[in-house]
Coordinates of C-alpha atoms in Angstrom, one line a residue:
Chain A
R1 CA 2.4 -15.2 -12.3
K2 CA 2.2 -12.3 -9.9
E3 CA 2.9 -8.9 -11.4
V4 CA 5.4 -8.1 -8.6
E5 CA 7.2 -10.9 -7.0
Q6 CA 9.3 -11.0 -3.8
D7 CA 10.8 -13.6 -1.6
P8 CA 8.6 -13.6 1.5
G9 CA 11.4 -14.4 3.9
P10 CA 11.7 -14.1 6.8
F11 CA 15.3 -12.8 6.7
N12 CA 16.7 -13.2 10.1
V13 CA 19.8 -11.0 10.6
P14 CA 21.8 -9.8 13.6
E15 CA 22.1 -6.1 14.4
G16 CA 24.7 -4.4 12.3
A17 CA 24.4 -6.8 9.4
T18 CA 23.8 -5.9 5.8
V19 CA 20.8 -7.4 4.1
A20 CA 19.5 -7.2 0.5
F21 CA 16.0 -7.8 -0.8
N22 CA 15.2 -8.4 -4.4
C23 CA 12.0 -8.0 -6.4
T24 CA 11.0 -8.7 -10.0
Y25 CA 8.1 -7.2 -12.0
S26 CA 6.4 -8.5 -15.0
N27 CA 4.8 -5.5 -16.5
S28 CA 7.4 -3.9 -18.8
A29 CA 5.2 -0.8 -19.0
S30 CA 6.0 0.0 -15.3
Q31 CA 7.5 3.4 -15.0
S32 CA 7.9 4.1 -11.4
F33 CA 9.1 1.9 -8.5
F34 CA 9.1 2.2 -4.8
W35 CA 9.9 0.5 -1.6
Y36 CA 7.4 0.7 1.2
R37 CA 7.8 -0.4 4.8
Q38 CA 4.9 -2.0 6.6
D39 CA 4.9 -2.8 10.3
C40 CA 2.6 -5.5 11.6
R41 CA -1.1 -4.5 11.4
K42 CA -0.2 -1.0 10.2
E43 CA -0.4 0.9 7.0
P44 CA 2.5 0.9 4.5
K45 CA 4.8 3.9 4.6
L46 CA 6.9 5.1 1.7
L47 CA 10.6 4.2 2.3
M48 CA 12.1 5.4 -0.9
S49 CA 11.6 5.8 -4.6
V50 CA 13.8 3.7 -6.9
Y51 CA 15.6 5.4 -9.8
S52 CA 17.4 3.8 -12.7
S53 CA 20.6 5.5 -11.6
G54 CA 20.3 4.0 -8.2
N55 CA 19.6 6.0 -5.1
E56 CA 20.7 6.1 -1.5
D57 CA 19.1 7.4 1.6
G58 CA 21.3 6.9 4.7
R59 CA 21.6 3.2 5.3
F60 CA 19.3 2.3 2.5
T61 CA 20.2 1.9 -1.2
A62 CA 17.8 1.1 -3.9
Q63 CA 18.6 -0.1 -7.4
L64 CA 16.6 -0.6 -10.6
N65 CA 17.5 -2.8 -13.6
R66 CA 15.0 -2.2 -16.3
A67 CA 16.5 -4.7 -18.7
S68 CA 16.1 -7.5 -16.2
Q69 CA 12.9 -6.0 -14.6
Y70 CA 14.6 -6.3 -11.2
I71 CA 14.6 -4.0 -8.2
S72 CA 16.7 -4.3 -5.1
L73 CA 16.9 -2.8 -1.6
L74 CA 20.1 -2.9 0.4
I75 CA 20.1 -2.1 4.2
R76 CA 23.4 -1.5 5.8
D77 CA 24.1 -1.6 9.6
S78 CA 20.7 -3.1 10.4
K79 CA 18.9 -1.8 13.5
L80 CA 16.3 -3.5 15.6
S81 CA 13.9 -0.9 14.4
D82 CA 14.3 -2.1 10.8
S83 CA 12.3 -5.2 11.6
A84 CA 9.3 -4.9 9.3
T85 CA 7.9 -6.1 6.0
Y86 CA 9.3 -4.4 3.0
L87 CA 7.0 -4.0 0.0
C88 CA 8.2 -3.7 -3.5
V89 CA 5.8 -1.5 -5.6
A90 CA 5.6 -0.9 -9.3
Q91 CA 3.5 1.7 -11.0
A92 CA 2.5 1.6 -14.7
H93 CA -0.6 3.6 -14.8
I94 CA -0.3 7.0 -13.3
E95 CA -2.5 6.1 -10.4
K96 CA -2.3 2.4 -9.9
L97 CA 0.3 1.0 -7.5
V98 CA 0.9 -2.8 -7.7
F99 CA 2.3 -4.2 -4.5
G100 CA 4.4 -7.3 -4.0
T101 CA 3.6 -9.6 -1.1
G102 CA 6.5 -8.2 0.9
T103 CA 9.7 -9.5 2.4
R104 CA 9.8 -9.9 6.1
L105 CA 12.9 -8.8 8.0
L106 CA 13.7 -9.7 11.5
V107 CA 16.7 -8.0 13.1
S108 CA 17.9 -9.6 16.4
P109 CA 20.2 -8.2 19.1
Chain B
G1 CA 3.0 16.3 6.3
A2 CA -0.1 14.6 4.9
V3 CA -2.4 12.8 7.3
V4 CA -5.1 10.4 6.3
S5 CA -7.4 9.0 8.9
Q6 CA -9.8 6.0 8.8
H7 CA -12.7 5.2 11.0
P8 CA -13.3 2.8 12.5
S9 CA -10.0 1.2 13.1
R10 CA -11.6 -2.1 13.9
V11 CA -15.0 -3.5 13.4
I12 CA -16.7 -6.8 14.2
C13 CA -20.1 -7.5 12.6
K14 CA -22.5 -10.3 12.0
S15 CA -22.8 -11.9 8.6
G16 CA -25.4 -10.1 6.4
T17 CA -24.9 -6.7 7.9
S18 CA -23.4 -3.7 6.2
V19 CA -20.3 -1.8 7.3
K20 CA -19.2 1.7 6.4
I21 CA -15.6 2.7 6.6
E22 CA -14.6 6.4 6.3
C23 CA -11.4 7.7 4.9
R24 CA -10.5 11.4 5.4
S25 CA -7.6 13.5 4.3
L26 CA -7.0 15.8 7.2
D27 CA -4.7 18.5 5.9
F28 CA -5.0 18.4 2.1
Q29 CA -7.6 18.0 -0.5
A30 CA -7.6 14.6 -2.2
T31 CA -8.8 14.6 -5.8
T32 CA -8.3 10.8 -5.9
M33 CA -8.7 8.2 -3.2
F34 CA -7.9 4.6 -3.4
W35 CA -9.3 1.6 -1.5
Y36 CA -7.1 -1.5 -0.9
R37 CA -7.7 -4.8 0.8
Q38 CA -5.0 -7.0 2.4
F39 CA -5.6 -10.5 3.5
P40 CA -3.1 -12.1 5.9
K41 CA 0.4 -12.7 4.4
Q42 CA -0.8 -11.3 1.1
S43 CA -0.1 -8.1 -0.7
L44 CA -2.3 -5.0 -0.8
M45 CA -4.7 -5.3 -3.6
L46 CA -6.3 -2.3 -5.1
M47 CA -10.1 -2.6 -5.0
A48 CA -11.1 0.7 -6.6
T49 CA -10.1 4.2 -7.4
S50 CA -12.5 7.0 -6.6
N51 CA -12.4 10.6 -7.9
E52 CA -14.3 13.3 -6.2
G53 CA -17.7 13.8 -7.7
S54 CA -17.6 10.9 -10.1
K55 CA -18.2 7.2 -10.0
A56 CA -15.5 4.9 -8.7
T57 CA -13.5 2.7 -11.0
Y58 CA -13.4 -0.9 -9.8
E59 CA -10.6 -3.4 -10.4
Q60 CA -11.4 -6.6 -12.1
G61 CA -13.1 -9.1 -9.8
V62 CA -14.3 -6.5 -7.3
E63 CA -18.1 -6.3 -7.1
K64 CA -19.2 -2.7 -7.3
D65 CA -22.6 -3.5 -5.9
K66 CA -21.1 -5.2 -2.9
F67 CA -18.4 -2.6 -2.2
L68 CA -20.1 0.8 -2.5
I69 CA -17.8 3.8 -2.7
N70 CA -18.7 7.4 -2.3
H71 CA -16.3 10.3 -2.7
A72 CA -18.6 13.1 -2.0
S73 CA -16.0 15.7 -1.0
L74 CA -12.3 16.4 -1.5
T75 CA -11.6 15.2 2.0
L76 CA -13.9 12.2 2.5
S77 CA -14.4 8.9 0.8
T78 CA -16.5 6.1 2.2
L79 CA -16.5 2.3 1.5
T80 CA -19.6 0.4 2.4
V81 CA -19.3 -3.4 2.5
T82 CA -22.8 -4.6 2.0
S83 CA -24.2 -7.9 3.2
A84 CA -20.8 -8.8 4.7
H85 CA -19.7 -12.4 4.8
P86 CA -16.9 -14.0 6.7
E87 CA -14.8 -14.1 3.5
D88 CA -14.9 -10.3 3.5
S89 CA -12.9 -10.2 6.7
S90 CA -9.8 -8.4 5.8
F91 CA -7.6 -5.3 6.4
Y92 CA -9.1 -2.4 4.4
I93 CA -6.7 0.5 3.7
C94 CA -7.4 3.7 2.0
S95 CA -5.0 6.1 0.4
A96 CA -5.3 9.6 -0.8
R97 CA -3.5 11.5 -3.6
P98 CA -3.4 15.3 -3.3
G99 CA -3.3 17.5 -6.3
S100 CA 0.1 18.7 -5.0
T101 CA 2.2 17.3 -2.3
P102 CA 1.4 18.9 1.1
G103 CA 4.3 20.8 2.6
A104 CA 6.4 20.6 -0.6
S105 CA 7.9 23.7 -2.0
G106 CA 8.0 24.4 -5.6
G107 CA 5.6 21.8 -7.0
S108 CA 4.5 18.3 -6.4
S109 CA 6.3 15.0 -6.0
Y110 CA 5.6 12.1 -8.3
N111 CA 2.0 11.7 -7.1
E112 CA 2.6 10.1 -3.7
Q113 CA -0.3 8.3 -2.1
F114 CA -0.7 8.8 1.6
F115 CA -2.2 5.8 3.4
G116 CA -4.7 5.7 6.2
P117 CA -4.0 3.5 9.2
G118 CA -6.4 0.8 8.0
T119 CA -9.6 -0.8 9.2
R120 CA -9.6 -4.4 10.4
L121 CA -13.0 -6.0 9.5
T122 CA -14.0 -9.2 11.1
V123 CA -17.3 -10.8 9.9
L124 CA -18.7 -13.5 12.2

């Protein structure tokens, strides 16, 4: 079983739609969680951290459920520029990031 | 903001040759640098963690004699793929973690890693 699991997608949505991605992690010792965005053939870029209380950054909302070991990312009012792969990341050890395989999002006009 | 560069961005080599990839932190000192590998449609997998002035720590299954890592200064780490084979063809990405977040006021963030643009290695 992979340590961080995501639905690979792709999720095909029209502009303006709301889309949600889910992620589960198996290491209960994981302390910190993040969503990264990766464009094709590029490096990942930090989108946002995920806190137990839930956090929002503009159109993006992230939630963490420690009891279920589940993380989510909600994107509202999707833009064409949101098309990318979204990587769920868990961190147990202070330095080691464990990446999921990513969920691909395609936003169409 | 923090900038990490990698060189080369793309390399094609013959089987059996060695390839060196450089990772530089341009505007901060990186006490720790990380090397990842990403195969098509797979996740980034940590290969090794390097701390300036000490030996790298390799993840399970990564051959330290094949993937040589040198972190000789606070701004430069190199990964050398020795005797490369076609199965080593992959996207190699480094990241760097500063002692404190560049540009931040009043202390550091969690310990954000800043990623380089990656090096695409093709071994023929």
